[in-house]
């Protein structure tokens, strides 16, 4: 179930009763417990895991917390006046569905935060580039003198941001999972950067996934829209104030690209702000990210000079098209965060002009259609090393023209890639899949790649 109406709960007449039950004890679940505990509520936590990741910290911080572990307890959910669901928990869970049918409100931490936020919010979502844009906007706002807090799907859980003094601005990265249970968000400015197939193990189709993303535009604030993305363009609300960003020539109030004196400039209307060759981040996807960040920063009156200064010095985030080493005239790039097809394609397109690519890909595709990878890999990739649970699935969508080889791990992929790479080549980890079949998260996968690459120089 994608969209849930906000409803009044019915009174529980059972002996078992909680003011709120938190589902999932990760970082978000723990922050929710802290927040609601400080309001004096009678709480319980339920988690499908016997030893959820924040259990030890919870027990160290609080005494006698009521927990139901090993399964998500339907009985406990139905004995609650409201349910706070962590982003990783599907709303299709049987107990959660039963609670919804009983008119028990099901919300998330972003909804709780939205009801109590102390300052304007800039909200950022999309299949790819969320963390990059969130970080750039935060830095632009801070350099402009705004006391800015960043959180959400990156860094600090949003409810923990309410513990500090009132800021001038919140900059939040929001996932589709977080937006599913959010009803009161009324951001000052918001954007969906792009849409490509992701989390298809949780959504019935890409349309449902896009619909979840579009919830970021609730309220009456400024809509920032990607003019180049068909799904994003379909989210337009003509009754709202809208600004666009595009890799084409911009309209008067939009951000885009202009050619002048043999250079490509990032512009606001006809106003040239920074040339493409001044950016440290590479590829059209990062140009698009920079334009989106500028549009959002402009909504809070960040001067162009500060935008330019931040973009000149921003070299990207870890595990996102990150240059690890260059030796023997071979460049090694870590884009472990490329966990879906769109991100992998963007990574290849962004680097193809710098040399022939040897690609390391694979993992858990989360039910996504991988077929669109073939054209870009066939065109730009010299050889592919495939690993992980869906290596066979990925191999099956690649034509016989693609030179491919199966390996057992990222480390083995690095070892064999080093044997076939020639001076001028690029070796790129851009898995197009999630890491959870073999690694704890994309960071652990990226760290494994970095360690293997660094070890090559010692051999």
PDB file of C-alpha atoms in Angstrom, residues 275-459:
ATOM      1  CA  UNK A 275      32.043  27.207 -16.199  1.00  0.00           C
ATOM      2  CA  UNK A 276      31.841  23.451 -16.488  1.00  0.00           C
ATOM      3  CA  UNK A 277      35.635  23.090 -16.537  1.00  0.00           C
ATOM      4  CA  UNK A 278      35.883  24.747 -13.104  1.00  0.00           C
ATOM      5  CA  UNK A 279      33.996  21.874 -11.463  1.00  0.00           C
ATOM      6  CA  UNK A 280      35.905  19.055  -9.771  1.00  0.00           C
ATOM      7  CA  UNK A 281      32.946  16.671 -10.065  1.00  0.00           C
ATOM      8  CA  UNK A 282      32.642  15.116 -13.516  1.00  0.00           C
ATOM      9  CA  UNK A 283      29.858  13.854 -15.762  1.00  0.00           C
ATOM     10  CA  UNK A 284      26.496  15.165 -16.903  1.00  0.00           C
ATOM     11  CA  UNK A 285      24.790  13.648 -13.857  1.00  0.00           C
ATOM     12  CA  UNK A 286      26.981  15.781 -11.594  1.00  0.00           C
ATOM     13  CA  UNK A 287      26.366  18.866 -13.734  1.00  0.00           C
ATOM     14  CA  UNK A 288      22.655  18.231 -13.237  1.00  0.00           C
ATOM     15  CA  UNK A 289      23.234  17.811  -9.495  1.00  0.00           C
ATOM     16  CA  UNK A 290      25.088  21.130  -9.371  1.00  0.00           C
ATOM     17  CA  UNK A 291      22.271  22.924 -11.206  1.00  0.00           C
ATOM     18  CA  UNK A 292      19.663  21.478  -8.835  1.00  0.00           C
ATOM     19  CA  UNK A 293      21.737  22.554  -5.836  1.00  0.00           C
ATOM     20  CA  UNK A 294      22.022  26.077  -7.243  1.00  0.00           C
ATOM     21  CA  UNK A 295      18.260  26.282  -7.782  1.00  0.00           C
ATOM     22  CA  UNK A 296      17.608  25.210  -4.186  1.00  0.00           C
ATOM     23  CA  UNK A 297      20.242  27.559  -2.762  1.00  0.00           C
ATOM     24  CA  UNK A 298      18.819  30.405  -4.820  1.00  0.00           C
ATOM     25  CA  UNK A 299      15.467  29.874  -3.060  1.00  0.00           C
ATOM     26  CA  UNK A 300      17.093  31.084   0.190  1.00  0.00           C
ATOM     27  CA  UNK A 301      19.000  33.915  -1.536  1.00  0.00           C
ATOM     28  CA  UNK A 302      22.479  32.399  -1.518  1.00  0.00           C
ATOM     29  CA  UNK A 303      24.666  34.739  -3.639  1.00  0.00           C
ATOM     30  CA  UNK A 304      26.096  33.444  -6.935  1.00  0.00           C
ATOM     31  CA  UNK A 305      29.631  34.086  -5.668  1.00  0.00           C
ATOM     32  CA  UNK A 306      29.138  31.619  -2.825  1.00  0.00           C
ATOM     33  CA  UNK A 307      27.594  29.037  -5.161  1.00  0.00           C
ATOM     34  CA  UNK A 308      30.707  29.340  -7.353  1.00  0.00           C
ATOM     35  CA  UNK A 309      33.094  29.028  -4.417  1.00  0.00           C
ATOM     36  CA  UNK A 310      31.402  25.882  -3.090  1.00  0.00           C
ATOM     37  CA  UNK A 311      31.220  24.170  -6.492  1.00  0.00           C
ATOM     38  CA  UNK A 312      34.858  24.960  -7.302  1.00  0.00           C
ATOM     39  CA  UNK A 313      35.972  23.200  -4.133  1.00  0.00           C
ATOM     40  CA  UNK A 314      33.525  20.302  -3.955  1.00  0.00           C
ATOM     41  CA  UNK A 315      35.275  17.098  -5.025  1.00  0.00           C
ATOM     42  CA  UNK A 316      32.412  14.693  -4.345  1.00  0.00           C
ATOM     43  CA  UNK A 317      31.424  12.290  -1.585  1.00  0.00           C
ATOM     44  CA  UNK A 318      32.980   8.996  -0.644  1.00  0.00           C
ATOM     45  CA  UNK A 319      31.810   5.995  -2.682  1.00  0.00           C
ATOM     46  CA  UNK A 320      30.270   8.252  -5.333  1.00  0.00           C
ATOM     47  CA  UNK A 321      32.380   8.237  -8.506  1.00  0.00           C
ATOM     48  CA  UNK A 322      35.393   8.722  -6.239  1.00  0.00           C
ATOM     49  CA  UNK A 323      38.856   8.597  -7.790  1.00  0.00           C
ATOM     50  CA  UNK A 324      40.838   6.270  -5.532  1.00  0.00           C
ATOM     51  CA  UNK A 325      44.215   5.996  -7.222  1.00  0.00           C
ATOM     52  CA  UNK A 326      45.986   6.666 -10.471  1.00  0.00           C
ATOM     53  CA  UNK A 327      49.017   4.527 -11.083  1.00  0.00           C
ATOM     54  CA  UNK A 328      50.608   3.017 -14.175  1.00  0.00           C
ATOM     55  CA  UNK A 329      48.381   5.545 -16.004  1.00  0.00           C
ATOM     56  CA  UNK A 330      45.294   3.578 -14.918  1.00  0.00           C
ATOM     57  CA  UNK A 331      42.535   5.328 -12.928  1.00  0.00           C
ATOM     58  CA  UNK A 332      40.532   3.433 -10.318  1.00  0.00           C
ATOM     59  CA  UNK A 333      37.068   4.822  -9.479  1.00  0.00           C
ATOM     60  CA  UNK A 334      34.813   3.783  -6.588  1.00  0.00           C
ATOM     61  CA  UNK A 335      31.109   4.354  -7.251  1.00  0.00           C
ATOM     62  CA  UNK A 336      29.796   1.745  -4.833  1.00  0.00           C
ATOM     63  CA  UNK A 337      26.789   4.017  -4.199  1.00  0.00           C
ATOM     64  CA  UNK A 338      25.664   3.285  -7.792  1.00  0.00           C
ATOM     65  CA  UNK A 339      23.120   0.809  -6.411  1.00  0.00           C
ATOM     66  CA  UNK A 340      20.678   0.979  -9.321  1.00  0.00           C
ATOM     67  CA  UNK A 341      20.701   0.921 -13.106  1.00  0.00           C
ATOM     68  CA  UNK A 342      20.336   4.676 -13.530  1.00  0.00           C
ATOM     69  CA  UNK A 343      23.305   5.404 -11.279  1.00  0.00           C
ATOM     70  CA  UNK A 344      25.499   2.882 -13.103  1.00  0.00           C
ATOM     71  CA  UNK A 345      24.602   4.363 -16.493  1.00  0.00           C
ATOM     72  CA  UNK A 346      25.271   7.895 -15.226  1.00  0.00           C
ATOM     73  CA  UNK A 347      28.643   6.820 -13.870  1.00  0.00           C
ATOM     74  CA  UNK A 348      29.703   5.224 -17.154  1.00  0.00           C
ATOM     75  CA  UNK A 349      28.532   8.230 -19.175  1.00  0.00           C
ATOM     76  CA  UNK A 350      30.344  10.574 -16.830  1.00  0.00           C
ATOM     77  CA  UNK A 351      33.692   8.819 -17.205  1.00  0.00           C
ATOM     78  CA  UNK A 352      33.656   7.429 -20.741  1.00  0.00           C
ATOM     79  CA  UNK A 353      35.354  10.504 -22.228  1.00  0.00           C
ATOM     80  CA  UNK A 354      38.433   9.931 -20.041  1.00  0.00           C
ATOM     81  CA  UNK A 355      39.352   6.428 -21.224  1.00  0.00           C
ATOM     82  CA  UNK A 356      38.193   2.879 -21.911  1.00  0.00           C
ATOM     83  CA  UNK A 357      36.252   1.454 -18.965  1.00  0.00           C
ATOM     84  CA  UNK A 358      36.647  -1.859 -17.189  1.00  0.00           C
ATOM     85  CA  UNK A 359      33.463  -2.253 -15.145  1.00  0.00           C
ATOM     86  CA  UNK A 360      32.944  -4.168 -11.902  1.00  0.00           C
ATOM     87  CA  UNK A 361      29.224  -4.773 -11.335  1.00  0.00           C
ATOM     88  CA  UNK A 362      26.756  -7.005  -9.543  1.00  0.00           C
ATOM     89  CA  UNK A 363      25.015  -7.653  -6.235  1.00  0.00           C
ATOM     90  CA  UNK A 364      21.295  -7.739  -5.442  1.00  0.00           C
ATOM     91  CA  UNK A 365      19.248  -6.053  -8.193  1.00  0.00           C
ATOM     92  CA  UNK A 366      16.191  -5.792  -5.894  1.00  0.00           C
ATOM     93  CA  UNK A 367      13.932  -7.001  -8.699  1.00  0.00           C
ATOM     94  CA  UNK A 368      14.926  -4.223 -11.109  1.00  0.00           C
ATOM     95  CA  UNK A 369      14.953  -4.531 -14.884  1.00  0.00           C
ATOM     96  CA  UNK A 370      18.630  -4.494 -15.861  1.00  0.00           C
ATOM     97  CA  UNK A 371      18.150  -4.579 -19.632  1.00  0.00           C
ATOM     98  CA  UNK A 372      18.870  -0.882 -20.231  1.00  0.00           C
ATOM     99  CA  UNK A 373      22.472  -1.469 -19.147  1.00  0.00           C
ATOM    100  CA  UNK A 374      23.336  -3.382 -22.314  1.00  0.00           C
ATOM    101  CA  UNK A 375      23.421  -0.456 -24.729  1.00  0.00           C
ATOM    102  CA  UNK A 376      25.667   1.734 -22.581  1.00  0.00           C
ATOM    103  CA  UNK A 377      27.992  -1.133 -21.596  1.00  0.00           C
ATOM    104  CA  UNK A 378      28.287  -2.341 -25.176  1.00  0.00           C
ATOM    105  CA  UNK A 379      29.179   1.172 -26.293  1.00  0.00           C
ATOM    106  CA  UNK A 380      31.643   2.270 -23.620  1.00  0.00           C
ATOM    107  CA  UNK A 381      32.867  -0.715 -21.585  1.00  0.00           C
ATOM    108  CA  UNK A 382      35.888  -2.773 -22.566  1.00  0.00           C
ATOM    109  CA  UNK A 383      35.259  -5.635 -20.123  1.00  0.00           C
ATOM    110  CA  UNK A 384      32.837  -6.416 -17.272  1.00  0.00           C
ATOM    111  CA  UNK A 385      33.588  -8.385 -14.125  1.00  0.00           C
ATOM    112  CA  UNK A 386      30.377  -9.706 -12.565  1.00  0.00           C
ATOM    113  CA  UNK A 387      29.839 -10.768  -8.955  1.00  0.00           C
ATOM    114  CA  UNK A 388      27.066 -11.285  -6.425  1.00  0.00           C
ATOM    115  CA  UNK A 389      23.698 -12.986  -6.251  1.00  0.00           C
ATOM    116  CA  UNK A 390      22.410 -11.457  -9.500  1.00  0.00           C
ATOM    117  CA  UNK A 391      25.590 -11.843 -11.575  1.00  0.00           C
ATOM    118  CA  UNK A 392      23.828 -14.343 -13.842  1.00  0.00           C
ATOM    119  CA  UNK A 393      20.840 -12.032 -14.259  1.00  0.00           C
ATOM    120  CA  UNK A 394      23.114  -9.164 -15.197  1.00  0.00           C
ATOM    121  CA  UNK A 395      25.071 -11.344 -17.594  1.00  0.00           C
ATOM    122  CA  UNK A 396      21.875 -12.453 -19.321  1.00  0.00           C
ATOM    123  CA  UNK A 397      20.973  -8.896 -20.385  1.00  0.00           C
ATOM    124  CA  UNK A 398      24.411  -8.233 -21.892  1.00  0.00           C
ATOM    125  CA  UNK A 399      24.950  -9.117 -25.535  1.00  0.00           C
ATOM    126  CA  UNK A 400      27.609 -11.488 -26.824  1.00  0.00           C
ATOM    127  CA  UNK A 401      29.595  -8.433 -27.917  1.00  0.00           C
ATOM    128  CA  UNK A 402      30.352  -7.631 -24.272  1.00  0.00           C
ATOM    129  CA  UNK A 403      33.465  -9.257 -22.829  1.00  0.00           C
ATOM    130  CA  UNK A 404      32.357 -10.483 -19.396  1.00  0.00           C
ATOM    131  CA  UNK A 405      33.805 -12.644 -16.662  1.00  0.00           C
ATOM    132  CA  UNK A 406      32.415 -13.925 -13.362  1.00  0.00           C
ATOM    133  CA  UNK A 407      34.309 -13.370 -10.101  1.00  0.00           C
ATOM    134  CA  UNK A 408      33.576 -14.290  -6.502  1.00  0.00           C
ATOM    135  CA  UNK A 409      34.198 -10.927  -4.844  1.00  0.00           C
ATOM    136  CA  UNK A 410      35.195  -7.305  -5.343  1.00  0.00           C
ATOM    137  CA  UNK A 411      38.727  -8.223  -4.298  1.00  0.00           C
ATOM    138  CA  UNK A 412      38.953 -10.878  -7.003  1.00  0.00           C
ATOM    139  CA  UNK A 413      37.497  -8.422  -9.543  1.00  0.00           C
ATOM    140  CA  UNK A 414      40.219  -5.878  -8.705  1.00  0.00           C
ATOM    141  CA  UNK A 415      42.892  -8.552  -9.023  1.00  0.00           C
ATOM    142  CA  UNK A 416      41.770  -9.631 -12.502  1.00  0.00           C
ATOM    143  CA  UNK A 417      41.004  -6.087 -13.662  1.00  0.00           C
ATOM    144  CA  UNK A 418      44.560  -5.133 -12.840  1.00  0.00           C
ATOM    145  CA  UNK A 419      45.800  -7.896 -15.132  1.00  0.00           C
ATOM    146  CA  UNK A 420      43.812  -6.715 -18.166  1.00  0.00           C
ATOM    147  CA  UNK A 421      43.924  -2.929 -17.694  1.00  0.00           C
ATOM    148  CA  UNK A 422      46.184  -0.988 -20.030  1.00  0.00           C
ATOM    149  CA  UNK A 423      47.608   2.531 -19.656  1.00  0.00           C
ATOM    150  CA  UNK A 424      44.799   5.017 -20.295  1.00  0.00           C
ATOM    151  CA  UNK A 425      42.047   2.665 -19.051  1.00  0.00           C
ATOM    152  CA  UNK A 426      39.642   3.291 -16.163  1.00  0.00           C
ATOM    153  CA  UNK A 427      38.550   0.610 -13.707  1.00  0.00           C
ATOM    154  CA  UNK A 428      35.111   1.475 -12.313  1.00  0.00           C
ATOM    155  CA  UNK A 429      33.154  -0.119  -9.501  1.00  0.00           C
ATOM    156  CA  UNK A 430      29.562   0.825 -10.362  1.00  0.00           C
ATOM    157  CA  UNK A 431      27.543  -2.234  -9.310  1.00  0.00           C
ATOM    158  CA  UNK A 432      24.025  -1.247 -10.534  1.00  0.00           C
ATOM    159  CA  UNK A 433      22.826  -3.360  -7.593  1.00  0.00           C
ATOM    160  CA  UNK A 434      22.562  -3.142  -3.833  1.00  0.00           C
ATOM    161  CA  UNK A 435      25.305  -4.604  -1.650  1.00  0.00           C
ATOM    162  CA  UNK A 436      23.234  -6.501   0.885  1.00  0.00           C
ATOM    163  CA  UNK A 437      23.786  -9.953  -0.596  1.00  0.00           C
ATOM    164  CA  UNK A 438      27.488  -9.828   0.320  1.00  0.00           C
ATOM    165  CA  UNK A 439      28.197  -6.667   2.306  1.00  0.00           C
ATOM    166  CA  UNK A 440      26.650  -4.792   5.211  1.00  0.00           C
ATOM    167  CA  UNK A 441      26.091  -1.717   3.035  1.00  0.00           C
ATOM    168  CA  UNK A 442      27.486   0.122   0.005  1.00  0.00           C
ATOM    169  CA  UNK A 443      30.179   1.710   2.197  1.00  0.00           C
ATOM    170  CA  UNK A 444      31.575  -1.662   3.229  1.00  0.00           C
ATOM    171  CA  UNK A 445      31.583  -2.751  -0.422  1.00  0.00           C
ATOM    172  CA  UNK A 446      33.346   0.460  -1.418  1.00  0.00           C
ATOM    173  CA  UNK A 447      35.867   0.076   1.387  1.00  0.00           C
ATOM    174  CA  UNK A 448      36.625  -3.456   0.183  1.00  0.00           C
ATOM    175  CA  UNK A 449      37.296  -2.049  -3.295  1.00  0.00           C
ATOM    176  CA  UNK A 450      39.548   0.705  -1.912  1.00  0.00           C
ATOM    177  CA  UNK A 451      41.544  -1.759   0.198  1.00  0.00           C
ATOM    178  CA  UNK A 452      42.043  -4.066  -2.765  1.00  0.00           C
ATOM    179  CA  UNK A 453      43.125  -1.214  -5.034  1.00  0.00           C
ATOM    180  CA  UNK A 454      45.567   0.152  -2.465  1.00  0.00           C
ATOM    181  CA  UNK A 455      47.006  -3.332  -1.965  1.00  0.00           C
ATOM    182  CA  UNK A 456      47.920  -3.545  -5.655  1.00  0.00           C
ATOM    183  CA  UNK A 457      50.696  -1.007  -5.248  1.00  0.00           C
ATOM    184  CA  UNK A 458      52.339  -3.166  -2.586  1.00  0.00           C
ATOM    185  CA  UNK A 459      52.518  -6.235  -4.808  1.00  0.00           C
TER     186      UNK A 459
END
